[in-house]
Structures are given as structure tokens and as C-alpha cells.
Amino acid sequence: MHSKIVEIEKVTEIYTGNAKREYTELRETGILGSMRWWYEAVIRGYGGTACDPTDTNCDKDSHCDACELFGCTGWARKFRFEIDESGNTVKLKFKPLRKINTVEWALLNKTLNIIADYGAIGGKIAEGNHGLIEIKSSDLGSYTIDKEDLKAYLKKKGSSADNPNLSNFFFINKPDYGNIEGLKDECSFLKGQGPKVAKRYFYNTKNGPFRYFAYAKNPSEFQRIQWFLDNNSISFNEGNTILGLKEDDK
């Protein structure tokens, strides 16, 4: 089974950190963990199951749709992951350890494209101006999601958490500092509460493309974010649009 390689370019610094939270060389575990976070959001967006890997009952005999590819206790990840960094160019190498079907490659391809086109990868993304990438070449480019194959693939078993779910994401077009601060003030729940509650927004206003996304945890939060964006005539795409589940937004 041959490796699949995705070559990316760092548009802004990618933070994976070390024990002292320093910027050093990229660490596979940091990139892999961030990729899994986005993959889980995509799986949930398509109606599948994705556990919280820090608090899960998934195992070999009963595991969620995300763990099917990324692994859990007693069920090893289906691929070996390596990175090869040279300046701003990074090669992501996926070496299959057992059969990875076309739906899984397509989901991984979709995840990486969402990260590159709308999101960010690595740590500290909620602090702004980290983790923006551009895909230069990809062995996954030919894999696209077929709805019937996806429906058959998603078993909807094992442990599952509700968030993050890409269906609850808002990707804001051409953000500026004013609407960044305005949304954070109007929807203060995005800021997180307490040291262990993560922020639920990201923005980039310096190098590279301007970018801003945020996500809701429940219908009430979703409606609040949508109301603010509509009321201030801010152009955006919903996660369901990015997933191909609805027509283009504003």
C-alpha cells in the first residue's frame, strides 16, 4: 500500500509547541491532533458519530465513525503519519497500515481542503494569525464524497460528542476588525468561560488572507450568531454549505 502525500505551504506560522510551549520544529502529534479535530467536525456535520477522544468509551468492538480511521483503544489508527518540513513547505505523509477505503480518503481530503480554504491547523488558532496553509499538491485530490457511499459508511455507533460540528460553523467572508470585535461582544459565549473552556472563534488579520470563523454549540447560539451577521450585513457561509449540504449562503 503506497503512501499518500499532501504538500502544503505555511502561509502563517503553524504552532505545535513543545513541553515549554516554544516554537520549534513541527510535531506530528500536534498536526495529527488538529487534523482529527477538524475530521470529527466534518463527520458530525455529515450526521456521523465522533467521540471526544479525551473522554470516550470507544474501543475495538464499538467505536465511532471518526475512530474508525483515527483509532482508539484496541483499534489502531489505519495509517502512519509523518511530516517532512523544509522551510515553509511541509509534506504530510499518510502510509496505510491496513485498508483505507475511498470514502475515508475522500473525508480526509475534504477535511484538509476545509482547513486550507476556510480554517487553520495546529495550536493557538483562537489567538489569531496562526496555522493558515495552502495546499500545493495532493495525492488525495481525486477522492470526492459520494453521498450514497458516505451514507453506507457512517455506522453511527460508539461514543459521540455533539461538538464541534461543522454544520454549526460560520465562515465569514472578508472580515474586518470591527465585526470581529462586534461578534465577540454580542455572542460572548464564543470567548469561552474559565481556563479550561476553549474559545470558539478564529481570525487572521495580518499576513495572508483575512479569515474568521466561529461555531455554535446549540440552536440558540446558532440563531444568535446568524442574527448578528444578518443584522450587520456581514457576508458568510454556513458549514452546511461548505459540506455541500445546502446552496451557497450570502
Tab-separated table of C-alpha atoms in Angstrom:
chain	number	residue	atom	x	y	z
A	1	MET	CA	0.000	0.000	0.000
A	2	HIS	CA	1.558	3.244	-1.176
A	3	SER	CA	1.752	6.431	0.868
A	4	LYS	CA	-0.429	9.398	0.007
A	5	ILE	CA	1.344	12.755	0.163
A	6	VAL	CA	-0.198	16.179	0.568
A	7	GLU	CA	2.226	19.075	0.143
A	8	ILE	CA	1.267	22.273	1.915
A	9	GLU	CA	2.800	25.709	2.258
A	10	LYS	CA	2.720	27.595	5.536
A	11	VAL	CA	1.023	30.949	4.945
A	12	THR	CA	1.385	31.873	8.617
A	13	GLU	CA	3.316	30.161	11.397
A	14	ILE	CA	1.975	26.771	12.492
A	15	TYR	CA	2.243	26.215	16.221
A	16	THR	CA	2.578	22.699	17.602
A	17	GLY	CA	4.798	23.596	20.550
A	18	ASN	CA	6.797	21.530	22.971
A	19	ALA	CA	6.580	20.950	26.718
A	20	LYS	CA	7.713	24.559	27.264
A	21	ARG	CA	5.176	25.914	24.718
A	22	GLU	CA	8.028	27.097	22.500
A	23	TYR	CA	8.062	27.416	18.713
A	24	THR	CA	10.292	24.619	17.457
A	25	GLU	CA	10.061	22.204	14.543
A	26	LEU	CA	6.599	20.916	13.715
A	27	ARG	CA	5.465	17.915	15.731
A	28	GLU	CA	3.448	15.136	14.115
A	29	THR	CA	1.239	14.782	17.186
A	30	GLY	CA	0.224	18.448	17.057
A	31	ILE	CA	-0.685	18.355	13.364
A	32	LEU	CA	-2.420	14.985	13.706
A	33	GLY	CA	-4.469	16.145	16.693
A	34	SER	CA	-5.613	19.271	14.857
A	35	MET	CA	-6.478	17.267	11.746
A	36	ARG	CA	-8.517	14.873	13.844
A	37	TRP	CA	-10.402	17.792	15.455
A	38	TRP	CA	-11.483	19.025	12.017
A	39	TYR	CA	-12.197	15.485	10.784
A	40	GLU	CA	-14.507	14.930	13.754
A	41	ALA	CA	-16.312	18.199	12.973
A	42	VAL	CA	-16.787	17.059	9.369
A	43	ILE	CA	-18.042	13.609	10.435
A	44	ARG	CA	-20.578	15.174	12.815
A	45	GLY	CA	-21.633	17.597	10.102
A	46	TYR	CA	-22.482	14.672	7.837
A	47	GLY	CA	-24.529	13.045	10.599
A	48	GLY	CA	-21.945	10.519	11.780
A	49	THR	CA	-20.566	9.855	15.250
A	50	ALA	CA	-17.352	11.305	16.641
A	51	CYS	CA	-16.360	10.880	20.261
A	52	ASP	CA	-14.403	13.203	22.494
A	53	PRO	CA	-11.041	11.357	22.339
A	54	THR	CA	-10.084	12.705	25.780
A	55	ASP	CA	-13.191	11.145	27.362
A	56	THR	CA	-14.507	8.205	25.393
A	57	ASN	CA	-15.758	4.659	25.701
A	58	CYS	CA	-14.844	3.785	22.133
A	59	ASP	CA	-12.980	0.508	21.731
A	60	LYS	CA	-12.263	-2.168	19.151
A	61	ASP	CA	-15.741	-3.679	19.246
A	62	SER	CA	-17.770	-0.480	19.477
A	63	HIS	CA	-16.253	2.739	18.180
A	64	CYS	CA	-17.432	5.915	16.496
A	65	ASP	CA	-17.101	6.808	12.820
A	66	ALA	CA	-14.123	9.098	13.486
A	67	CYS	CA	-12.239	6.407	15.430
A	68	GLU	CA	-12.718	4.009	12.500
A	69	LEU	CA	-9.948	5.922	10.695
A	70	PHE	CA	-8.075	7.651	13.523
A	71	GLY	CA	-8.128	4.808	16.037
A	72	CYS	CA	-8.949	4.289	19.714
A	73	THR	CA	-8.220	1.783	22.487
A	74	GLY	CA	-7.779	-1.627	20.886
A	75	TRP	CA	-8.346	-0.258	17.377
A	76	ALA	CA	-5.190	1.205	15.853
A	77	ARG	CA	-5.160	4.166	13.512
A	78	LYS	CA	-5.322	2.972	9.912
A	79	PHE	CA	-2.297	4.979	8.798
A	80	ARG	CA	1.149	6.038	9.900
A	81	PHE	CA	1.511	9.810	9.793
A	82	GLU	CA	4.781	11.616	9.099
A	83	ILE	CA	5.726	15.153	8.206
A	84	ASP	CA	8.695	16.414	6.225
A	85	GLU	CA	9.354	20.114	6.752
A	86	SER	CA	11.602	22.244	4.559
A	87	GLY	CA	11.272	25.971	5.119
A	88	ASN	CA	7.670	26.947	4.502
A	89	THR	CA	6.916	23.703	2.662
A	90	VAL	CA	5.553	20.731	4.587
A	91	LYS	CA	4.789	17.284	3.213
A	92	LEU	CA	2.084	15.358	5.052
A	93	LYS	CA	2.591	11.631	4.502
A	94	PHE	CA	-0.176	9.086	5.078
A	95	LYS	CA	1.115	5.492	4.978
A	96	PRO	CA	-1.757	2.955	5.113
A	97	LEU	CA	-1.272	0.251	7.729
A	98	ARG	CA	-4.407	-1.560	6.584
A	99	LYS	CA	-7.098	-0.933	4.001
A	100	ILE	CA	-8.381	2.648	3.827
A	101	ASN	CA	-11.458	2.808	1.628
A	102	THR	CA	-12.299	5.552	-0.845
A	103	VAL	CA	-14.856	7.185	1.475
A	104	GLU	CA	-12.199	7.608	4.165
A	105	TRP	CA	-9.725	9.117	1.718
A	106	ALA	CA	-12.489	11.422	0.475
A	107	LEU	CA	-13.370	12.519	4.021
A	108	LEU	CA	-9.703	13.180	4.752
A	109	ASN	CA	-9.369	15.135	1.506
A	110	LYS	CA	-12.476	17.171	2.366
A	111	THR	CA	-11.098	17.882	5.827
A	112	LEU	CA	-7.736	19.112	4.551
A	113	ASN	CA	-9.384	21.322	1.935
A	114	ILE	CA	-11.665	22.883	4.549
A	115	ILE	CA	-8.625	23.596	6.716
A	116	ALA	CA	-6.789	25.196	3.781
A	117	ASP	CA	-9.707	27.176	2.340
A	118	TYR	CA	-11.599	28.204	5.467
A	119	GLY	CA	-9.836	27.084	8.648
A	120	ALA	CA	-6.432	26.754	10.270
A	121	ILE	CA	-4.255	23.972	11.655
A	122	GLY	CA	-2.181	23.488	14.782
A	123	GLY	CA	-2.362	25.143	18.176
A	124	LYS	CA	-3.178	28.697	19.273
A	125	ILE	CA	-5.571	29.257	16.368
A	126	ALA	CA	-8.030	31.086	18.647
A	127	GLU	CA	-5.287	33.634	19.399
A	128	GLY	CA	-5.216	34.729	15.785
A	129	ASN	CA	-2.696	34.670	12.943
A	130	HIS	CA	-1.578	31.055	13.305
A	131	GLY	CA	-1.986	27.946	11.210
A	132	LEU	CA	-3.019	29.166	7.754
A	133	ILE	CA	-1.938	26.839	4.950
A	134	GLU	CA	-2.204	26.444	1.197
A	135	ILE	CA	-2.308	23.039	-0.499
A	136	LYS	CA	0.292	22.950	-3.281
A	137	SER	CA	-0.252	19.352	-4.432
A	138	SER	CA	-2.215	16.369	-3.169
A	139	ASP	CA	-2.463	12.663	-3.871
A	140	LEU	CA	-5.966	12.870	-2.398
A	141	GLY	CA	-7.311	15.317	-4.969
A	142	SER	CA	-9.220	12.700	-6.958
A	143	TYR	CA	-11.191	11.478	-3.936
A	144	THR	CA	-14.591	13.125	-3.671
A	145	ILE	CA	-17.505	12.327	-1.392
A	146	ASP	CA	-20.296	10.257	-2.893
A	147	LYS	CA	-23.444	10.726	-0.812
A	148	GLU	CA	-24.644	7.132	-1.142
A	149	ASP	CA	-21.222	5.706	-0.273
A	150	LEU	CA	-20.995	8.078	2.681
A	151	LYS	CA	-24.435	7.050	3.926
A	152	ALA	CA	-23.417	3.388	3.793
A	153	TYR	CA	-20.094	4.102	5.517
A	154	LEU	CA	-21.406	6.018	8.536
A	155	LYS	CA	-22.333	3.349	11.078
A	156	LYS	CA	-23.321	5.868	13.768
A	157	LYS	CA	-22.073	3.582	16.542
A	158	GLY	CA	-19.838	4.063	19.557
A	159	SER	CA	-19.455	7.079	21.789
A	160	SER	CA	-20.303	10.503	20.386
A	161	ALA	CA	-19.967	14.144	21.407
A	162	ASP	CA	-22.106	16.916	19.938
A	163	ASN	CA	-19.344	19.439	19.213
A	164	PRO	CA	-17.601	20.722	17.268
A	165	ASN	CA	-19.999	20.081	14.399
A	166	LEU	CA	-19.222	21.710	11.062
A	167	SER	CA	-22.937	22.248	10.472
A	168	ASN	CA	-22.797	24.797	13.300
A	169	PHE	CA	-19.848	26.759	11.866
A	170	PHE	CA	-19.960	30.208	10.309
A	171	PHE	CA	-17.179	31.194	7.910
A	172	ILE	CA	-17.191	34.954	7.472
A	173	ASN	CA	-16.163	36.480	4.144
A	174	LYS	CA	-13.811	39.481	4.162
A	175	PRO	CA	-13.863	40.071	7.916
A	176	ASP	CA	-12.579	43.273	9.463
A	177	TYR	CA	-11.563	44.136	12.987
A	178	GLY	CA	-14.889	45.803	13.712
A	179	ASN	CA	-17.045	42.777	13.042
A	180	ILE	CA	-14.549	40.512	14.810
A	181	GLU	CA	-14.933	42.518	18.000
A	182	GLY	CA	-18.651	43.041	17.447
A	183	LEU	CA	-19.416	39.342	17.166
A	184	LYS	CA	-17.289	38.513	20.206
A	185	ASP	CA	-19.135	41.130	22.258
A	186	GLU	CA	-22.623	40.215	21.028
A	187	CYS	CA	-22.013	36.460	21.333
A	188	SER	CA	-19.804	36.369	24.407
A	189	PHE	CA	-20.202	32.588	24.684
A	190	LEU	CA	-17.651	32.358	21.847
A	191	LYS	CA	-14.957	33.624	24.199
A	192	GLY	CA	-15.179	30.573	26.464
A	193	GLN	CA	-15.527	30.747	30.213
A	194	GLY	CA	-12.801	29.666	32.588
A	195	PRO	CA	-9.258	28.451	31.875
A	196	LYS	CA	-10.341	25.031	30.565
A	197	VAL	CA	-13.096	26.222	28.229
A	198	ALA	CA	-11.722	26.877	24.756
A	199	LYS	CA	-12.560	29.878	22.636
A	200	ARG	CA	-14.779	29.099	19.683
A	201	TYR	CA	-13.574	31.610	17.112
A	202	PHE	CA	-10.519	32.226	14.959
A	203	TYR	CA	-9.376	35.212	12.985
A	204	ASN	CA	-6.419	36.268	10.889
A	205	THR	CA	-5.875	39.932	10.092
A	206	LYS	CA	-2.142	40.109	9.404
A	207	ASN	CA	-0.205	38.031	6.901
A	208	GLY	CA	-2.035	36.171	4.179
A	209	PRO	CA	-5.789	36.035	3.700
A	210	PHE	CA	-8.196	37.614	6.139
A	211	ARG	CA	-10.097	34.830	7.830
A	212	TYR	CA	-12.696	34.486	10.550
A	213	PHE	CA	-14.771	31.527	11.679
A	214	ALA	CA	-16.783	30.680	14.761
A	215	TYR	CA	-19.091	27.885	15.815
A	216	ALA	CA	-22.187	27.410	17.938
A	217	LYS	CA	-22.884	24.570	20.340
A	218	ASN	CA	-26.682	24.611	20.201
A	219	PRO	CA	-29.579	26.046	18.138
A	220	SER	CA	-29.924	29.100	20.379
A	221	GLU	CA	-26.282	30.069	19.873
A	222	PHE	CA	-26.549	29.358	16.156
A	223	GLN	CA	-29.522	31.692	15.814
A	224	ARG	CA	-27.753	34.395	17.834
A	225	ILE	CA	-24.686	34.324	15.599
A	226	GLN	CA	-26.800	34.267	12.449
A	227	TRP	CA	-28.887	37.202	13.689
A	228	PHE	CA	-25.770	39.301	14.328
A	229	LEU	CA	-24.308	38.548	10.900
A	230	ASP	CA	-27.580	39.221	9.086
A	231	ASN	CA	-28.329	42.360	11.101
A	232	ASN	CA	-24.911	43.798	10.254
A	233	SER	CA	-24.990	42.716	6.585
A	234	ILE	CA	-21.903	40.548	7.045
A	235	SER	CA	-21.333	38.020	4.256
A	236	PHE	CA	-20.787	34.443	5.395
A	237	ASN	CA	-21.026	30.752	4.539
A	238	GLU	CA	-22.535	28.195	6.857
A	239	GLY	CA	-20.786	24.902	7.469
A	240	ASN	CA	-23.557	23.015	5.669
A	241	THR	CA	-22.717	24.962	2.525
A	242	ILE	CA	-19.048	24.025	2.809
A	243	LEU	CA	-20.081	20.389	3.245
A	244	GLY	CA	-22.243	20.581	0.124
A	245	LEU	CA	-25.464	20.055	2.075
A	246	LYS	CA	-27.128	23.316	1.027
A	247	GLU	CA	-26.818	26.076	-1.555
A	248	ASP	CA	-24.422	28.987	-1.214
A	249	ASP	CA	-25.109	31.476	1.545
A	250	LYS	CA	-24.678	35.215	1.495
